[in-house]
Coordinates of C-alpha atoms in Angstrom, one line a residue:
Chain A
X1 CA 155.7 101.6 99.4
X2 CA 153.7 99.0 100.5
X3 CA 150.6 97.3 98.0
X4 CA 147.2 97.6 99.5
X5 CA 144.0 96.1 99.1
X6 CA 140.4 96.4 100.9
X7 CA 140.3 93.6 103.7
X8 CA 144.2 93.7 104.1
X9 CA 145.9 93.7 107.7
X10 CA 148.9 96.1 107.7
X11 CA 151.1 96.1 110.6
X12 CA 153.1 99.0 112.3
X13 CA 157.2 97.6 113.2
X14 CA 157.2 100.6 115.8
X15 CA 154.0 99.9 117.5
X16 CA 151.3 97.4 118.6
X17 CA 149.1 98.9 115.9
X18 CA 147.1 96.6 113.8
X19 CA 144.8 98.1 111.1
X20 CA 142.5 96.6 108.5
X21 CA 141.9 98.1 105.0
X22 CA 138.3 99.2 104.3
X23 CA 139.0 101.2 101.2
X24 CA 142.7 102.1 99.1
X25 CA 143.7 99.8 96.6
X26 CA 147.6 99.8 95.2
X27 CA 151.2 101.4 96.4
X28 CA 150.6 103.8 98.8
X29 CA 153.2 105.3 101.2
X30 CA 151.5 104.6 104.3
X31 CA 153.6 104.6 108.1
X32 CA 153.2 103.9 111.7
X33 CA 155.2 105.6 113.9
X34 CA 157.3 106.8 111.6
X35 CA 158.1 103.6 110.0
X36 CA 156.7 101.8 107.0
X37 CA 153.8 99.4 107.6
X38 CA 154.6 95.5 107.4
X39 CA 152.0 92.9 105.7
X40 CA 152.7 90.5 108.3
X41 CA 153.6 90.6 111.9
X42 CA 157.1 92.3 112.5
X43 CA 159.5 89.6 113.9
X44 CA 161.2 92.9 115.9
X45 CA 160.0 96.2 116.7
X46 CA 161.7 99.6 117.3
X47 CA 161.0 102.6 118.7
X48 CA 158.3 104.7 117.6
X49 CA 159.8 108.3 116.7
X50 CA 159.3 110.7 119.0
X51 CA 156.9 113.5 116.9
X52 CA 155.2 110.3 115.4
X53 CA 153.1 108.9 118.7
X54 CA 149.7 110.6 118.4
X55 CA 148.9 106.9 118.8
X56 CA 146.1 104.8 117.7
X57 CA 142.6 103.9 119.0
X58 CA 141.0 100.5 118.9
X59 CA 137.4 101.0 116.4
X60 CA 138.7 104.0 115.2
X61 CA 138.5 104.7 111.2
X62 CA 141.2 106.9 110.2
X63 CA 141.3 108.3 106.4
X64 CA 143.4 110.7 104.5
X65 CA 141.9 114.3 103.0
X66 CA 139.9 112.8 99.8
X67 CA 138.9 109.4 101.6
X68 CA 141.2 107.2 98.9
X69 CA 142.2 105.4 102.3
X70 CA 140.0 104.2 105.2
X71 CA 141.8 102.1 108.2
X72 CA 140.1 100.6 110.9
X73 CA 142.4 100.1 113.7
X74 CA 142.1 96.3 115.0
X75 CA 144.8 96.8 117.7
X76 CA 145.5 99.9 119.1
X77 CA 149.6 101.1 119.4
X78 CA 151.9 104.9 120.3
X79 CA 152.3 105.2 116.5
X80 CA 150.7 107.9 114.6
X81 CA 149.1 106.4 111.0
X82 CA 150.4 108.6 107.9
X83 CA 150.1 108.5 104.0
X84 CA 153.2 110.4 102.6
X85 CA 153.6 113.5 104.7
X86 CA 150.1 113.8 106.4
X87 CA 148.7 112.2 109.4
X88 CA 145.5 110.3 108.8
X89 CA 142.6 111.3 110.4
X90 CA 139.8 110.0 112.4
X91 CA 136.4 109.9 110.2
X92 CA 133.4 111.5 112.7
X93 CA 130.9 108.8 112.3
X94 CA 127.6 110.0 113.0
X95 CA 125.9 108.5 115.9
X96 CA 123.0 106.4 115.3
X97 CA 120.1 104.7 117.5
X98 CA 120.7 101.2 117.9
X99 CA 118.5 99.4 115.2
X100 CA 119.3 95.6 115.5
Chain B
X1 CA 138.3 91.7 105.9
X2 CA 136.5 89.1 108.1
X3 CA 133.4 89.3 110.0
X4 CA 135.6 87.6 113.0
X5 CA 137.3 90.9 113.4
X6 CA 134.3 91.8 115.2
X7 CA 134.7 89.5 117.9
X8 CA 138.6 89.4 117.8
X9 CA 138.6 93.4 118.5
X10 CA 135.9 93.0 121.4
X11 CA 138.2 90.1 122.9
X12 CA 140.4 92.6 123.0
X13 CA 139.1 95.6 124.2
X14 CA 137.2 94.1 127.0
X15 CA 137.9 90.2 127.2
X16 CA 136.1 89.3 130.7
X17 CA 133.0 91.5 130.2
X18 CA 129.9 89.4 129.3
X19 CA 129.0 89.0 125.9
X20 CA 126.0 86.7 126.2
X21 CA 123.2 85.3 128.8
X22 CA 121.2 82.5 127.8
X23 CA 119.1 80.5 130.4
X24 CA 120.7 82.2 133.4
X25 CA 124.4 80.9 132.1
X26 CA 126.5 84.1 131.1
X27 CA 129.7 83.9 128.6
X28 CA 132.0 86.4 128.4
X29 CA 134.2 87.9 125.0
X30 CA 136.8 85.8 125.7
X31 CA 135.0 82.7 125.9
X32 CA 133.3 83.1 122.9
X33 CA 136.6 83.9 120.9
X34 CA 138.1 80.8 122.4
X35 CA 135.2 78.8 121.7
X36 CA 135.2 80.0 118.1
X37 CA 138.4 79.3 117.7
X38 CA 138.4 75.8 118.4
X39 CA 134.9 75.6 116.1
X40 CA 137.0 77.1 113.2
X41 CA 139.7 73.9 113.9
X42 CA 136.8 71.7 114.1
X43 CA 135.0 73.1 110.5
X44 CA 138.4 73.1 108.5
X45 CA 138.8 69.4 109.8
X46 CA 135.5 68.3 108.5
X47 CA 136.0 69.4 104.8
X48 CA 133.2 70.6 104.7
X49 CA 132.1 74.1 102.7
X50 CA 129.3 75.7 104.8
X51 CA 128.1 75.5 108.3
X52 CA 124.4 75.0 108.7
X53 CA 122.6 75.7 111.6
X54 CA 118.7 74.6 112.0
X55 CA 117.9 75.5 115.9
X56 CA 116.6 77.5 117.9
X57 CA 118.6 80.6 119.4
X58 CA 121.2 79.2 121.9
X59 CA 125.0 80.0 122.4
X60 CA 125.8 78.3 119.7
X61 CA 124.9 80.6 117.0
X62 CA 127.7 83.2 118.0
X63 CA 130.3 80.3 118.1
X64 CA 128.9 79.0 114.6
X65 CA 129.1 82.3 113.3
X66 CA 132.7 83.7 114.1
X67 CA 133.6 79.8 114.1
X68 CA 132.2 79.7 110.3
X69 CA 134.1 83.0 109.4
X70 CA 137.4 82.3 110.8
X71 CA 137.7 79.1 109.1
X72 CA 136.9 81.0 105.7
X73 CA 133.4 79.2 105.4
X74 CA 129.8 80.4 104.7
X75 CA 127.3 79.9 107.6
X76 CA 123.8 79.2 106.7
X77 CA 121.5 79.3 109.4
X78 CA 117.9 77.0 108.5
X79 CA 114.2 77.6 109.6
X80 CA 113.7 74.6 111.5
X81 CA 109.7 75.6 111.4
X82 CA 109.6 74.2 107.5
X83 CA 108.2 71.1 106.7
X84 CA 111.0 67.9 106.7
X85 CA 110.5 67.9 103.0
X86 CA 111.6 71.4 102.3
X87 CA 114.4 71.6 105.1
X88 CA 115.8 68.4 103.5
X89 CA 115.7 70.2 99.5
X90 CA 117.2 73.2 101.5
X91 CA 120.4 70.9 102.8
X92 CA 120.5 69.3 99.8
X93 CA 121.5 72.7 98.2
X94 CA 124.4 73.8 100.6
X95 CA 126.0 69.9 100.8
X96 CA 128.8 69.3 102.2
X97 CA 127.8 71.0 105.1
X98 CA 128.9 70.9 108.9
X99 CA 125.5 70.6 110.3
X100 CA 124.4 72.1 114.1
X101 CA 120.9 71.0 115.3
X102 CA 118.7 70.6 118.1
X103 CA 119.9 67.0 119.2
X104 CA 123.7 67.9 119.0
X105 CA 123.8 71.7 119.9
X106 CA 124.5 71.1 123.6
X107 CA 127.5 69.2 122.5
X108 CA 129.0 71.5 119.7
X109 CA 128.9 74.1 122.3
X110 CA 130.5 72.1 125.4
X111 CA 133.1 70.6 122.7
X112 CA 134.1 74.3 121.8
X113 CA 133.8 76.0 124.9
X114 CA 135.8 73.5 126.8
X115 CA 138.2 72.5 123.7
X116 CA 142.1 72.8 123.6
X117 CA 142.8 75.8 121.3
X118 CA 145.0 75.6 118.2
X119 CA 148.3 76.7 119.6
X120 CA 149.3 78.7 116.4
X121 CA 145.1 79.2 115.0
X122 CA 145.6 79.2 110.9
X123 CA 145.3 82.1 109.2
X124 CA 142.2 83.8 109.6
X125 CA 141.4 84.7 105.4
X126 CA 140.8 88.0 104.5
X127 CA 139.3 87.8 101.1
X128 CA 136.2 90.7 101.7
X129 CA 134.3 89.0 98.7
X130 CA 134.1 85.5 100.2
X131 CA 130.3 84.8 101.3
X132 CA 130.0 85.1 104.7
X133 CA 126.3 84.3 105.3
X134 CA 123.7 82.6 103.3
X135 CA 120.1 83.3 103.9
X136 CA 117.2 81.3 102.4
X137 CA 114.5 84.1 102.1
X138 CA 111.2 83.1 103.5
X139 CA 109.8 82.2 100.5
X140 CA 106.5 84.1 100.2
X141 CA 106.2 83.1 96.8
X142 CA 107.9 80.2 95.0
X143 CA 111.3 78.3 96.0
X144 CA 113.2 80.3 98.3
X145 CA 116.3 82.2 97.0
X146 CA 119.4 82.0 98.8
X147 CA 120.4 85.7 99.4
X148 CA 124.3 85.8 99.7
X149 CA 126.3 88.3 101.9
X150 CA 129.6 88.7 101.8
X151 CA 131.8 89.7 104.3
X152 CA 132.6 93.2 102.7
X153 CA 128.5 93.8 102.6
X154 CA 128.3 92.6 106.3
X155 CA 131.4 94.7 107.9
X156 CA 130.3 98.1 106.0
X157 CA 126.8 97.4 107.3
X158 CA 128.2 97.5 110.7
X159 CA 131.2 100.0 110.4
X160 CA 128.8 102.4 109.2
X161 CA 125.4 101.9 111.5
X162 CA 128.2 100.9 115.3
X163 CA 130.4 102.8 117.2
X164 CA 133.0 100.0 118.1
X165 CA 132.6 99.8 122.2
X166 CA 129.8 102.2 122.1
X167 CA 127.6 100.3 125.0
X168 CA 128.2 100.8 128.6
X169 CA 128.7 97.7 130.6
X170 CA 125.5 98.1 132.4
X171 CA 123.8 97.8 128.4
X172 CA 121.8 94.6 127.3
X173 CA 120.1 93.8 124.0
X174 CA 116.9 90.7 124.3
X175 CA 117.1 89.0 120.9
X176 CA 114.0 87.3 120.4
X177 CA 114.0 87.2 116.4
X178 CA 114.9 83.8 115.0
X179 CA 118.5 83.1 114.1
X180 CA 117.4 82.8 110.1
X181 CA 116.3 86.1 109.8
X182 CA 118.4 88.9 109.0
X183 CA 117.7 90.3 112.1
X184 CA 119.0 87.5 114.2
X185 CA 122.3 87.7 112.6
X186 CA 122.9 91.4 112.6
X187 CA 121.9 91.7 115.7
X188 CA 125.1 89.2 117.5
X189 CA 127.2 91.3 114.9
X190 CA 125.7 94.9 116.3
X191 CA 126.3 94.2 119.9
X192 CA 129.5 92.6 120.2
X193 CA 130.8 95.3 118.0
X194 CA 129.1 97.5 120.4
X195 CA 130.1 95.8 123.8
X196 CA 126.6 95.2 124.9
X197 CA 125.7 92.0 126.7
X198 CA 123.1 89.7 124.6
X199 CA 120.3 88.1 126.4
X200 CA 118.7 85.1 124.4
X201 CA 114.7 84.6 124.4
X202 CA 114.3 81.4 121.8
X203 CA 110.8 81.4 121.5
X204 CA 108.9 84.7 121.8
X205 CA 106.3 84.9 124.2
X206 CA 104.8 88.3 125.7
X207 CA 105.1 86.9 129.0
X208 CA 108.6 85.5 129.1
X209 CA 109.9 88.7 126.9
X210 CA 108.7 90.7 129.8
X211 CA 110.4 88.6 132.3
X212 CA 113.6 88.7 130.8
X213 CA 113.5 92.5 129.7
X214 CA 112.9 92.9 134.0
X215 CA 115.3 90.3 135.3
X216 CA 117.7 90.9 132.9
X217 CA 117.5 94.5 133.2
X218 CA 117.3 94.7 129.4
X219 CA 118.0 98.3 128.0
X220 CA 117.6 97.5 124.3
X221 CA 115.5 95.5 122.4
X222 CA 114.4 94.6 118.4
X223 CA 111.0 93.3 118.0
X224 CA 109.0 92.9 114.6
X225 CA 105.3 94.2 114.8
X226 CA 103.5 90.9 115.5
X227 CA 105.7 90.7 118.6
X228 CA 105.3 94.7 119.6
X229 CA 101.4 93.8 119.2
X230 CA 101.3 90.9 121.8
X231 CA 103.8 92.4 124.3
X232 CA 101.3 95.8 124.4
X233 CA 98.3 93.5 124.4
X234 CA 99.7 91.8 127.2
X235 CA 100.4 94.8 129.0
X236 CA 97.0 96.0 128.4
X237 CA 95.5 93.0 129.5
X238 CA 97.4 92.9 132.8
X239 CA 97.8 96.0 134.0
X240 CA 99.5 94.2 137.1
X241 CA 102.8 93.7 135.1
X242 CA 105.1 96.5 135.5
X243 CA 106.8 98.1 132.1
X244 CA 110.6 97.3 132.0
X245 CA 111.9 100.6 133.7
X246 CA 115.3 100.2 132.1
X247 CA 114.2 99.5 128.5
X248 CA 115.5 102.7 126.9
X249 CA 115.7 101.8 123.5
X250 CA 113.2 99.9 121.3
X251 CA 113.7 99.1 117.5
X252 CA 111.0 97.1 115.5
X253 CA 111.3 96.3 111.4
X254 CA 110.8 93.2 109.7
X255 CA 107.0 94.0 108.6
X256 CA 104.8 97.0 108.5
X257 CA 103.7 98.4 111.6
X258 CA 100.3 99.2 112.2
X259 CA 100.1 103.1 113.5
X260 CA 97.5 102.3 116.0
X261 CA 100.3 99.6 117.4
X262 CA 103.2 102.4 117.9
X263 CA 100.9 104.8 119.2
X264 CA 99.7 102.0 121.9
X265 CA 103.4 101.1 122.4
X266 CA 104.5 105.0 123.0
X267 CA 101.8 105.7 125.3
X268 CA 102.8 102.3 127.5
X269 CA 106.5 103.0 127.3
X270 CA 107.0 106.8 128.0
X271 CA 110.4 106.3 129.2
X272 CA 111.9 104.4 125.9
X273 CA 113.0 105.5 122.4
X274 CA 111.7 104.1 119.5
X275 CA 113.3 103.6 116.6
X276 CA 111.9 102.3 113.1
X277 CA 114.0 100.1 111.2
X278 CA 113.9 99.1 107.6
X279 CA 116.1 96.5 106.0
X280 CA 116.1 93.4 103.8
X281 CA 118.4 90.6 104.0
X282 CA 119.6 91.6 100.7
X283 CA 120.9 94.8 102.3
X284 CA 122.4 93.4 105.8
X285 CA 120.0 94.6 107.3
X286 CA 118.7 98.6 108.1
X287 CA 119.1 101.1 105.3
X288 CA 116.3 103.3 106.5
X289 CA 115.7 104.7 110.1
X290 CA 113.2 106.6 112.4
X291 CA 114.9 107.8 115.0
X292 CA 112.9 108.6 118.4
X293 CA 113.3 112.3 118.2
X294 CA 111.1 111.5 114.5
X295 CA 108.2 109.6 116.5
X296 CA 108.3 112.3 119.3
X297 CA 107.7 115.0 117.1
X298 CA 105.2 113.4 114.7
X299 CA 103.3 112.4 117.6
X300 CA 103.2 115.8 119.3
X301 CA 103.3 118.1 115.8
X302 CA 100.6 120.2 114.9
X303 CA 102.1 119.6 111.1
X304 CA 100.0 117.0 109.4
X305 CA 103.0 116.1 107.3
X306 CA 105.4 115.8 110.4
X307 CA 103.1 113.6 112.5
X308 CA 102.0 111.0 109.4
X309 CA 106.0 110.0 109.9
X310 CA 105.0 108.0 112.2
X311 CA 103.8 105.5 109.3
X312 CA 107.2 106.4 107.6
X313 CA 110.3 103.9 107.8
X314 CA 112.7 106.8 108.2
X315 CA 115.5 108.3 106.2
X316 CA 118.5 106.5 104.6
X317 CA 121.4 105.7 106.4
X318 CA 124.4 108.0 105.6
X319 CA 126.2 105.1 103.5
X320 CA 122.6 104.5 101.4
X321 CA 121.8 106.1 98.3
X322 CA 117.9 105.7 97.9
X323 CA 115.8 106.7 94.6
X324 CA 112.0 106.2 93.7
X325 CA 111.7 104.8 90.2
X326 CA 108.9 104.1 87.2
X327 CA 108.2 100.6 86.2
X328 CA 110.7 101.7 83.4
X329 CA 113.4 102.4 85.6
X330 CA 113.8 106.3 85.6
X331 CA 114.1 108.0 88.8
X332 CA 110.8 109.5 90.0
X333 CA 110.3 113.6 91.9
X334 CA 109.3 113.7 95.9
X335 CA 105.6 112.7 96.3
X336 CA 105.6 110.1 93.6
X337 CA 105.2 106.5 94.2
X338 CA 107.0 103.6 92.3
X339 CA 109.4 100.8 93.4
X340 CA 112.3 101.8 95.7
X341 CA 116.4 101.2 94.5
X342 CA 118.7 101.5 97.2
X343 CA 122.9 101.6 96.8
X344 CA 125.8 101.3 99.1
X345 CA 128.8 99.2 100.2
X346 CA 126.5 97.1 102.4
X347 CA 124.0 96.2 99.7
X348 CA 124.5 92.8 98.5
X349 CA 121.2 92.2 96.1
X350 CA 122.7 88.8 94.9
X351 CA 120.9 85.8 94.9
X352 CA 123.1 82.3 94.4
X353 CA 120.7 81.6 91.5
X354 CA 121.7 85.6 89.7
X355 CA 122.1 89.2 90.8
X356 CA 119.6 91.9 90.4
X357 CA 121.8 94.5 91.3
X358 CA 122.9 97.0 88.1
X359 CA 126.0 97.4 86.5
X360 CA 126.2 101.0 88.8
X361 CA 125.4 99.3 92.3
X362 CA 121.3 100.0 92.5
X363 CA 119.2 97.6 93.5
X364 CA 115.7 97.0 93.1
X365 CA 114.1 96.5 96.6
X366 CA 110.6 95.3 95.2
X367 CA 109.4 97.4 97.9
X368 CA 107.0 100.1 96.5
X369 CA 107.0 103.5 98.2
X370 CA 107.4 106.9 97.8
X371 CA 109.8 110.2 99.7
X372 CA 108.1 113.0 101.2
X373 CA 109.5 116.3 101.1
X374 CA 112.1 116.0 104.4
X375 CA 113.1 112.8 102.5
X376 CA 110.8 110.5 104.8
X377 CA 110.2 107.3 102.9
X378 CA 106.7 105.3 103.6
X379 CA 106.5 102.0 101.7
X380 CA 102.9 101.1 100.7
X381 CA 103.7 97.1 100.0
X382 CA 104.8 94.6 97.8
X383 CA 105.8 96.0 94.0
X384 CA 104.1 92.9 92.6
X385 CA 101.2 93.3 95.3
X386 CA 100.1 96.4 93.3
X387 CA 97.0 95.8 92.0
X388 CA 96.3 97.0 88.0
X389 CA 92.7 98.0 87.7
X390 CA 91.8 99.4 83.7
X391 CA 95.7 100.4 83.9
X392 CA 95.3 102.3 87.5
X393 CA 97.7 101.0 90.2
X394 CA 96.2 100.7 93.4
X395 CA 98.5 99.9 96.5
X396 CA 96.9 97.2 99.0
X397 CA 98.0 99.6 101.6
X398 CA 96.1 102.3 100.7
X399 CA 92.9 100.5 100.9
X400 CA 93.6 98.3 103.9
X401 CA 94.9 101.7 105.7
X402 CA 91.2 102.7 105.4
X403 CA 89.8 99.2 106.3
X404 CA 91.4 99.1 109.4
X405 CA 90.1 102.1 110.0
X406 CA 86.9 101.0 111.0
X407 CA 85.7 100.5 114.4
X408 CA 84.8 96.4 114.0
X409 CA 87.9 95.5 111.9
X410 CA 90.8 94.1 113.6
X411 CA 92.7 93.4 110.8
X412 CA 92.6 93.0 106.7
X413 CA 94.4 92.3 103.4
X414 CA 94.0 93.6 99.9
X415 CA 95.2 91.7 96.9
X416 CA 94.3 91.7 93.1
X417 CA 91.7 89.2 91.6
X418 CA 91.5 88.6 88.0
X419 CA 88.5 90.2 86.5
X420 CA 87.4 90.0 82.6
X421 CA 86.4 93.5 82.7
X422 CA 89.0 95.5 84.3
X423 CA 92.3 92.9 84.0
X424 CA 92.1 93.0 88.0
X425 CA 89.7 94.1 90.7
X426 CA 90.3 95.1 94.4
X427 CA 89.5 91.9 96.8
X428 CA 89.5 92.2 100.5
X429 CA 90.0 89.6 103.4
X430 CA 88.6 91.1 106.5
X431 CA 88.9 90.2 110.1
X432 CA 86.3 91.4 112.3
X433 CA 86.1 92.0 116.3
X434 CA 84.3 89.2 117.5
X435 CA 81.9 91.0 119.3
X436 CA 81.1 93.8 116.5
X437 CA 79.5 93.1 113.6
X438 CA 79.6 94.8 110.4
X439 CA 77.9 93.8 106.4
X440 CA 79.9 93.7 103.4
X441 CA 77.4 96.6 102.0
X442 CA 78.8 98.8 105.0
X443 CA 82.7 98.3 104.1
X444 CA 82.3 98.6 100.5
X445 CA 80.3 101.8 101.6
X446 CA 82.8 103.3 104.1
X447 CA 85.9 102.4 101.4
X448 CA 83.8 104.2 98.9
X449 CA 83.4 107.6 101.5
X450 CA 87.3 107.7 101.7
X451 CA 88.8 106.6 98.5
X452 CA 88.0 106.8 94.9
X453 CA 85.6 104.3 93.9
X454 CA 88.2 102.3 91.8
X455 CA 89.5 101.3 95.4
X456 CA 86.3 99.6 96.8
X457 CA 86.5 95.9 97.3
X458 CA 84.2 93.9 94.9
X459 CA 84.7 91.2 97.0
X460 CA 84.9 91.2 100.4
X461 CA 85.2 88.0 102.4
X462 CA 85.3 87.5 106.6
X463 CA 88.2 85.2 108.1
X464 CA 89.1 84.4 111.6
X465 CA 92.5 85.5 110.7
X466 CA 95.1 86.6 108.6
X467 CA 98.0 84.0 107.8
X468 CA 101.2 85.3 108.9
X469 CA 104.4 83.5 108.7
X470 CA 106.4 83.4 112.4
X471 CA 108.3 86.6 111.5
X472 CA 105.2 88.3 111.1
X473 CA 104.9 88.4 106.9
X474 CA 101.4 88.5 106.3
X475 CA 101.1 85.9 102.8
X476 CA 99.2 87.7 100.5
X477 CA 99.8 84.6 98.4
X478 CA 97.7 82.7 100.5
X479 CA 95.2 85.4 100.6
X480 CA 94.9 85.4 97.0
X481 CA 93.6 81.8 96.8
X482 CA 90.7 82.8 98.3
X483 CA 89.6 84.8 95.2
X484 CA 91.0 82.0 92.3
X485 CA 88.1 80.4 90.6

């Protein structure tokens, strides 16, 4: 379990993935590549579990089903993001014309 | 949550891509990233609470903006066009601040680009509620208010409206808005997050703008209405100038766009997508968009409601809720005119002096308007500008639109003037095209034939021009003075 709040940075211990919490406050069972995530850069990394290696993409937002957790991938890696037993999906953003 | 993440991610994804071009010199994302970290250390060592920039556009802007964010300090761009007295008052309000001005700008940029990156950069603060940007509102009435935008507001706007790395390497954005305008901040955040090269034009001039659009192969641009007027005028007066061929998308906002101007622009730039962006400083920039498809439909449709949308500011962004409310704050129905309220993660609604956002997150924009059946928002001016004549609300925009349709009128501003009989009466200052003539009686008759008699200006003055501030905002306060006895 890990205690998160908006703005916090989380690190995978199984791959290079780094995320920033956009939404979500409290204790969650957040994993990447099959291992619990850390709140600081891990000193050593171990292998990503083979069935948890869907990978993360920089700039994509990952959400759980009810939208209570939203993570922005700020550094990509080989692991998949999960909360409890469910894999987080990519939030589909509506394409907007550039307005600035 | 920190704005610096935007530059950090761009630098990670495409470090060698060009981020910025200024006076023919280009800077990569890696260079800006490095320079911002050097700046952060400089700011951190200075013991200042804020980083102030009082200058025209230059590479110092992204370095100061992201450097301040990385150091956990507030970035405060100041309007360099204000008087020395006004500026010194603002500077007193933000001390102790690290000041970047025209005189030390080049030295600052050089020091950051060439400086040693700290071997272990200090931790980037992550508090989403820290104030990232403080902007003094243009103050068309009274003393400037300091609008506060927190990291969470600005990031929410960027994440909700821009796709990371969504721009191709060939894309280039021409930025001509001044750095102390909210659009001058969002332009940097959006373009860097999208990976779109920024080309800076510090002092807008239509000929320079067109020159850069050609020479830098500009694909995207943002202009305020007065800029578009001048670009369109220039192209019509100089048919020998080519229209920039690669300009795929042009967004406009920051003030009311006259319908005739956008029509002329769409004719002159047939291959360009136009987007109307409506937003406020207090909402971290854009909250409503009239997209290119809406523009085309409005131009071609037989349906009067669809055609009218060319004068609308479009529909709310996905992350924005919008309501029209009456004077007591009760929500109104479709088609009913009132004050525009918005709610969303990007909405700050907060000033240093006070918060105007309600407990449940609704922000009164002070803009007046209504929403049509398709959800399109039409603005009629500032809620404070509404003229109350004998208990009847009259929107200045309604009368101005009629005056502007008169063939002899080139510009018009309608305000309320004190009246013993009615509380307020309608008054107008009108600018006449130099080669044409029209009398006060004729203009009054013209309005009378098209609107209710209560809308007919009691008094009309002819002036050579109307007072605008440098971002194209009409200064009604100054016009009102003309009718004060």
